[in-house]
Amino acid sequence: MKYYKLDFSLNVDEVGKYPQIETMYNLGDIEKVDNYPMAYKQSIDFIWDIPQPILYRQSKLTTLLSGGIFSSFILLVFRTSFVRFLERFNLGEYRSWPIKVHYKGQIFKEYSLFHISYPSDEQYVDYASSEFLIGTSEDWQNPDIRKPVKVEGYANYQSLMEVLKENENNARIRCNKLIFDFTGTDIDMFRLIDIPFGEGYYVSERLKTAIEEQGFTGMAFEEIEEYEKGIKVVY
């Protein structure tokens, strides 16, 4: 089963204006979430005040809304009916919270903030077969300075990133080729967060087809290897 990167639609006829969120009516506890060290990697399990976005008047009320202060690697704004639709599919653990959307002087309560609780980097990234290097932004154009580094797995990758954070020359881990292995996988939606490129939400071909058949709006899909040429996929 193929997988696709989930992104925001740029079709103005469909979304009205991109991005659709102009500003925030209030920020709620977004700083609390941003400062919560594990919000990127585990469930947001505390009670928090949900921010309220204000849409541009030119925007349309699509199924997925774009823009605002929400990192699309972490949180998505979906119609609540779409979140219920997702219950038919294999998503693993997720959380959603009602969100008030301000639009043309009205408050719409048909939306939810959506978060897949745990990223799937460890499950689907084949670190040992990928090609990692160490370099800095200043020297990255010079191939003679980049140093290949062998990464055996997820834990090794995490340890390497922690070591590099303490490095005085601002060295960072880079990647020539990132391998995703979906052998035997039947998940329909997941997110990746701790990789050199390709962070965000992904959907299965099964879910993509169902979304298109139901006419949900505001979403765009691109097959993984087309989305990012540095990614290679094993099915």
mmCIF file of C-alpha atoms in Angstrom:
data_model
loop_
_atom_site.group_PDB
_atom_site.id
_atom_site.type_symbol
_atom_site.label_atom_id
_atom_site.label_comp_id
_atom_site.label_asym_id
_atom_site.label_seq_id
_atom_site.Cartn_x
_atom_site.Cartn_y
_atom_site.Cartn_z
ATOM 1 C CA MET A 1 0.000 0.000 0.000
ATOM 2 C CA LYS A 2 1.416 3.366 -1.042
ATOM 3 C CA TYR A 3 1.723 6.381 1.263
ATOM 4 C CA TYR A 4 1.310 10.081 0.562
ATOM 5 C CA LYS A 5 2.412 13.288 2.242
ATOM 6 C CA LEU A 6 -0.621 15.195 3.529
ATOM 7 C CA ASP A 7 -0.365 18.907 2.829
ATOM 8 C CA PHE A 8 -2.563 21.982 2.531
ATOM 9 C CA SER A 9 -4.295 22.683 -0.754
ATOM 10 C CA LEU A 10 -2.955 25.739 -2.607
ATOM 11 C CA ASN A 11 -5.936 25.784 -4.960
ATOM 12 C CA VAL A 12 -7.478 29.230 -4.405
ATOM 13 C CA ASP A 13 -10.748 28.130 -6.020
ATOM 14 C CA GLU A 14 -10.997 25.525 -3.278
ATOM 15 C CA VAL A 15 -9.605 27.343 -0.220
ATOM 16 C CA GLY A 16 -10.401 30.970 -1.116
ATOM 17 C CA LYS A 17 -7.087 32.257 0.194
ATOM 18 C CA TYR A 18 -3.856 30.616 1.275
ATOM 19 C CA PRO A 19 -3.121 30.526 4.122
ATOM 20 C CA GLN A 20 -6.695 30.698 5.364
ATOM 21 C CA ILE A 21 -6.003 31.820 8.945
ATOM 22 C CA GLU A 22 -5.222 35.537 9.141
ATOM 23 C CA THR A 23 -4.489 35.947 12.846
ATOM 24 C CA MET A 24 -5.511 34.653 16.253
ATOM 25 C CA TYR A 25 -8.416 35.874 18.351
ATOM 26 C CA ASN A 26 -6.458 34.568 21.309
ATOM 27 C CA LEU A 27 -3.399 32.376 21.800
ATOM 28 C CA GLY A 28 -4.842 30.244 24.577
ATOM 29 C CA ASP A 29 -2.193 27.982 26.075
ATOM 30 C CA ILE A 30 -0.203 27.448 22.881
ATOM 31 C CA GLU A 31 2.949 28.611 24.679
ATOM 32 C CA LYS A 32 2.339 25.923 27.286
ATOM 33 C CA VAL A 33 2.193 23.326 24.514
ATOM 34 C CA ASP A 34 5.222 24.754 22.679
ATOM 35 C CA ASN A 35 7.233 24.655 25.894
ATOM 36 C CA TYR A 36 6.103 21.142 26.739
ATOM 37 C CA PRO A 37 9.245 19.194 25.758
ATOM 38 C CA MET A 38 7.456 16.028 24.723
ATOM 39 C CA ALA A 39 4.482 17.554 22.862
ATOM 40 C CA TYR A 40 6.266 16.686 19.640
ATOM 41 C CA LYS A 41 6.773 13.071 20.676
ATOM 42 C CA GLN A 42 3.889 11.990 22.879
ATOM 43 C CA SER A 43 0.300 12.633 23.855
ATOM 44 C CA ILE A 44 -0.744 16.115 24.986
ATOM 45 C CA ASP A 45 -2.490 14.846 28.099
ATOM 46 C CA PHE A 46 -3.007 18.006 30.135
ATOM 47 C CA ILE A 47 -5.979 20.372 30.114
ATOM 48 C CA TRP A 48 -5.263 23.493 28.072
ATOM 49 C CA ASP A 49 -7.037 26.518 26.687
ATOM 50 C CA ILE A 50 -7.330 26.051 22.914
ATOM 51 C CA PRO A 51 -6.294 29.040 20.733
ATOM 52 C CA GLN A 52 -8.957 30.564 18.492
ATOM 53 C CA PRO A 53 -8.052 31.432 14.891
ATOM 54 C CA ILE A 54 -9.563 34.174 12.751
ATOM 55 C CA LEU A 55 -9.907 33.428 9.037
ATOM 56 C CA TYR A 56 -9.456 35.880 6.196
ATOM 57 C CA ARG A 57 -12.797 36.944 4.777
ATOM 58 C CA GLN A 58 -11.712 35.540 1.399
ATOM 59 C CA SER A 59 -11.107 32.099 2.902
ATOM 60 C CA LYS A 60 -13.507 29.204 2.498
ATOM 61 C CA LEU A 61 -14.518 26.836 5.288
ATOM 62 C CA THR A 62 -12.712 23.751 4.055
ATOM 63 C CA THR A 63 -12.294 20.429 5.853
ATOM 64 C CA LEU A 64 -8.658 21.224 6.699
ATOM 65 C CA LEU A 65 -7.670 24.814 7.510
ATOM 66 C CA SER A 66 -4.193 26.234 6.856
ATOM 67 C CA GLY A 67 -2.115 28.876 8.611
ATOM 68 C CA GLY A 68 -2.010 30.370 12.077
ATOM 69 C CA ILE A 69 0.303 29.464 14.920
ATOM 70 C CA PHE A 70 -0.211 25.711 14.638
ATOM 71 C CA SER A 71 2.776 23.669 13.497
ATOM 72 C CA SER A 72 1.514 21.365 10.758
ATOM 73 C CA PHE A 73 4.064 18.794 11.961
ATOM 74 C CA ILE A 74 2.148 18.581 15.235
ATOM 75 C CA LEU A 75 -1.413 19.951 15.103
ATOM 76 C CA LEU A 76 -4.011 20.133 12.340
ATOM 77 C CA VAL A 77 -7.368 21.957 12.260
ATOM 78 C CA PHE A 78 -10.020 19.608 10.859
ATOM 79 C CA ARG A 79 -13.785 19.735 10.702
ATOM 80 C CA THR A 80 -15.064 17.601 13.558
ATOM 81 C CA SER A 81 -17.062 15.522 11.074
ATOM 82 C CA PHE A 82 -13.778 14.574 9.394
ATOM 83 C CA VAL A 83 -12.265 13.480 12.708
ATOM 84 C CA ARG A 84 -15.293 11.201 13.142
ATOM 85 C CA PHE A 85 -14.731 9.917 9.600
ATOM 86 C CA LEU A 86 -11.150 9.000 10.552
ATOM 87 C CA GLU A 87 -12.475 6.651 13.232
ATOM 88 C CA ARG A 88 -13.096 4.104 10.466
ATOM 89 C CA PHE A 89 -9.373 3.872 9.770
ATOM 90 C CA ASN A 90 -6.251 2.631 11.519
ATOM 91 C CA LEU A 91 -4.656 5.681 13.133
ATOM 92 C CA GLY A 92 -3.279 4.473 16.426
ATOM 93 C CA GLU A 93 -3.659 6.859 19.382
ATOM 94 C CA TYR A 94 -4.754 10.438 18.723
ATOM 95 C CA ARG A 95 -6.355 13.331 20.599
ATOM 96 C CA SER A 96 -8.698 16.083 19.439
ATOM 97 C CA TRP A 97 -10.076 19.210 21.081
ATOM 98 C CA PRO A 98 -13.012 21.445 20.031
ATOM 99 C CA ILE A 99 -11.779 24.724 18.572
ATOM 100 C CA LYS A 100 -13.682 27.950 17.900
ATOM 101 C CA VAL A 101 -13.021 29.393 14.441
ATOM 102 C CA HIS A 102 -13.833 33.085 13.863
ATOM 103 C CA TYR A 103 -15.012 33.870 10.348
ATOM 104 C CA LYS A 104 -16.832 36.922 8.993
ATOM 105 C CA GLY A 105 -17.917 38.018 12.451
ATOM 106 C CA GLN A 106 -19.283 34.613 13.434
ATOM 107 C CA ILE A 107 -17.907 31.808 15.577
ATOM 108 C CA PHE A 108 -17.950 28.350 14.042
ATOM 109 C CA LYS A 109 -17.789 25.411 16.433
ATOM 110 C CA GLU A 110 -17.653 22.639 13.839
ATOM 111 C CA TYR A 111 -13.859 22.307 13.993
ATOM 112 C CA SER A 112 -11.380 20.342 16.101
ATOM 113 C CA LEU A 113 -7.662 20.582 16.729
ATOM 114 C CA PHE A 114 -6.144 17.184 15.909
ATOM 115 C CA HIS A 115 -2.950 15.514 17.146
ATOM 116 C CA ILE A 116 -1.600 12.020 16.532
ATOM 117 C CA SER A 117 -0.117 11.282 19.933
ATOM 118 C CA TYR A 118 3.097 9.530 18.971
ATOM 119 C CA PRO A 119 5.299 9.993 15.885
ATOM 120 C CA SER A 120 6.346 6.936 13.882
ATOM 121 C CA ASP A 121 9.974 7.708 13.047
ATOM 122 C CA GLU A 122 11.269 4.635 14.856
ATOM 123 C CA GLN A 123 8.812 2.312 13.104
ATOM 124 C CA TYR A 124 9.185 3.478 9.509
ATOM 125 C CA VAL A 125 12.612 5.082 9.053
ATOM 126 C CA ASP A 126 15.329 2.576 8.119
ATOM 127 C CA TYR A 127 18.238 4.433 9.690
ATOM 128 C CA ALA A 128 20.835 1.761 8.957
ATOM 129 C CA SER A 129 20.139 1.866 5.198
ATOM 130 C CA SER A 130 19.866 5.667 5.004
ATOM 131 C CA GLU A 131 22.845 7.892 4.210
ATOM 132 C CA PHE A 132 23.643 10.441 6.930
ATOM 133 C CA LEU A 133 26.386 13.038 7.079
ATOM 134 C CA ILE A 134 27.601 15.642 9.553
ATOM 135 C CA GLY A 135 28.154 19.240 8.513
ATOM 136 C CA THR A 136 27.208 22.847 9.227
ATOM 137 C CA SER A 137 25.087 25.284 7.282
ATOM 138 C CA GLU A 138 28.218 27.287 6.469
ATOM 139 C CA ASP A 139 30.156 24.379 4.959
ATOM 140 C CA TRP A 140 27.329 22.388 3.486
ATOM 141 C CA GLN A 141 28.067 23.440 -0.069
ATOM 142 C CA ASN A 142 31.579 21.986 0.235
ATOM 143 C CA PRO A 143 31.369 18.189 -0.194
ATOM 144 C CA ASP A 144 34.939 17.774 1.048
ATOM 145 C CA ILE A 145 33.948 18.927 4.546
ATOM 146 C CA ARG A 146 30.843 16.777 4.981
ATOM 147 C CA LYS A 147 31.586 13.647 6.972
ATOM 148 C CA PRO A 148 29.564 10.465 6.411
ATOM 149 C CA VAL A 149 28.310 8.919 9.642
ATOM 150 C CA LYS A 150 26.803 5.491 10.189
ATOM 151 C CA VAL A 151 23.512 5.497 12.093
ATOM 152 C CA GLU A 152 22.424 2.091 13.334
ATOM 153 C CA GLY A 153 18.917 2.957 14.474
ATOM 154 C CA TYR A 154 16.528 5.391 16.119
ATOM 155 C CA ALA A 155 18.283 5.461 19.505
ATOM 156 C CA ASN A 156 21.651 6.012 17.838
ATOM 157 C CA TYR A 157 20.183 8.863 15.768
ATOM 158 C CA GLN A 158 18.742 10.533 18.884
ATOM 159 C CA SER A 159 22.061 10.211 20.734
ATOM 160 C CA LEU A 160 23.956 11.694 17.801
ATOM 161 C CA MET A 161 21.644 14.706 17.653
ATOM 162 C CA GLU A 162 22.111 15.321 21.386
ATOM 163 C CA VAL A 163 25.896 15.175 21.015
ATOM 164 C CA LEU A 164 25.832 17.599 18.091
ATOM 165 C CA LYS A 165 23.771 20.105 20.095
ATOM 166 C CA GLU A 166 26.744 20.448 22.436
ATOM 167 C CA ASN A 167 29.199 20.884 19.570
ATOM 168 C CA GLU A 168 30.685 24.376 19.434
ATOM 169 C CA ASN A 169 30.926 24.498 15.634
ATOM 170 C CA ASN A 170 27.126 24.164 15.184
ATOM 171 C CA ALA A 171 27.466 20.854 13.375
ATOM 172 C CA ARG A 172 24.209 19.208 12.381
ATOM 173 C CA ILE A 173 23.195 15.842 10.997
ATOM 174 C CA ARG A 174 22.258 15.895 7.322
ATOM 175 C CA CYS A 175 21.001 13.260 4.961
ATOM 176 C CA ASN A 176 21.666 12.340 1.340
ATOM 177 C CA LYS A 177 19.140 9.522 1.279
ATOM 178 C CA LEU A 178 16.375 8.697 3.754
ATOM 179 C CA ILE A 179 14.814 5.241 3.555
ATOM 180 C CA PHE A 180 11.220 4.580 4.655
ATOM 181 C CA ASP A 181 10.258 0.927 5.087
ATOM 182 C CA PHE A 182 6.518 0.198 5.030
ATOM 183 C CA THR A 183 6.813 -3.563 4.633
ATOM 184 C CA GLY A 184 3.723 -5.185 6.139
ATOM 185 C CA THR A 185 2.333 -1.835 7.329
ATOM 186 C CA ASP A 186 -1.436 -1.205 7.411
ATOM 187 C CA ILE A 187 -1.566 2.129 9.307
ATOM 188 C CA ASP A 188 -3.700 4.779 7.574
ATOM 189 C CA MET A 189 -2.302 7.984 9.078
ATOM 190 C CA PHE A 190 0.889 8.771 10.960
ATOM 191 C CA ARG A 191 3.301 11.620 11.529
ATOM 192 C CA LEU A 192 7.087 11.983 11.456
ATOM 193 C CA ILE A 193 8.905 14.655 13.411
ATOM 194 C CA ASP A 194 12.598 13.904 14.042
ATOM 195 C CA ILE A 195 14.089 13.477 10.579
ATOM 196 C CA PRO A 196 16.271 15.749 8.407
ATOM 197 C CA PHE A 197 13.402 16.338 5.951
ATOM 198 C CA GLY A 198 9.878 15.101 5.340
ATOM 199 C CA GLU A 199 8.380 15.938 8.734
ATOM 200 C CA GLY A 200 4.606 16.028 9.005
ATOM 201 C CA TYR A 201 1.523 13.890 8.468
ATOM 202 C CA TYR A 202 1.187 11.009 5.998
ATOM 203 C CA VAL A 203 -1.818 9.009 4.804
ATOM 204 C CA SER A 204 -2.255 5.626 3.167
ATOM 205 C CA GLU A 205 -3.519 5.231 -0.369
ATOM 206 C CA ARG A 206 -6.665 3.691 1.153
ATOM 207 C CA LEU A 207 -7.380 6.807 3.227
ATOM 208 C CA LYS A 208 -6.413 9.195 0.411
ATOM 209 C CA THR A 209 -8.868 7.469 -1.928
ATOM 210 C CA ALA A 210 -11.647 7.614 0.677
ATOM 211 C CA ILE A 211 -11.001 11.330 1.311
ATOM 212 C CA GLU A 212 -11.214 12.114 -2.396
ATOM 213 C CA GLU A 213 -14.348 10.011 -2.845
ATOM 214 C CA GLN A 214 -16.067 11.822 0.029
ATOM 215 C CA GLY A 215 -15.101 15.243 -1.360
ATOM 216 C CA PHE A 216 -13.283 16.546 1.712
ATOM 217 C CA THR A 217 -11.516 19.829 0.984
ATOM 218 C CA GLY A 218 -8.407 21.826 1.849
ATOM 219 C CA MET A 219 -6.032 18.872 1.454
ATOM 220 C CA ALA A 220 -3.388 17.949 -1.101
ATOM 221 C CA PHE A 221 -1.480 14.690 -1.454
ATOM 222 C CA GLU A 222 1.824 13.817 -3.019
ATOM 223 C CA GLU A 223 3.428 10.405 -3.211
ATOM 224 C CA ILE A 224 6.397 10.347 -0.879
ATOM 225 C CA GLU A 225 9.181 9.924 -3.429
ATOM 226 C CA GLU A 226 7.667 12.720 -5.532
ATOM 227 C CA TYR A 227 7.306 15.009 -2.546
ATOM 228 C CA GLU A 228 10.967 14.717 -1.539
ATOM 229 C CA LYS A 229 13.565 13.322 -3.954
ATOM 230 C CA GLY A 230 15.892 12.402 -1.085
ATOM 231 C CA ILE A 231 13.387 9.865 0.268
ATOM 232 C CA LYS A 232 13.292 6.292 -0.988
ATOM 233 C CA VAL A 233 10.458 3.956 -0.041
ATOM 234 C CA VAL A 234 10.360 0.202 0.495
ATOM 235 C CA TYR A 235 6.914 -1.416 0.276
#
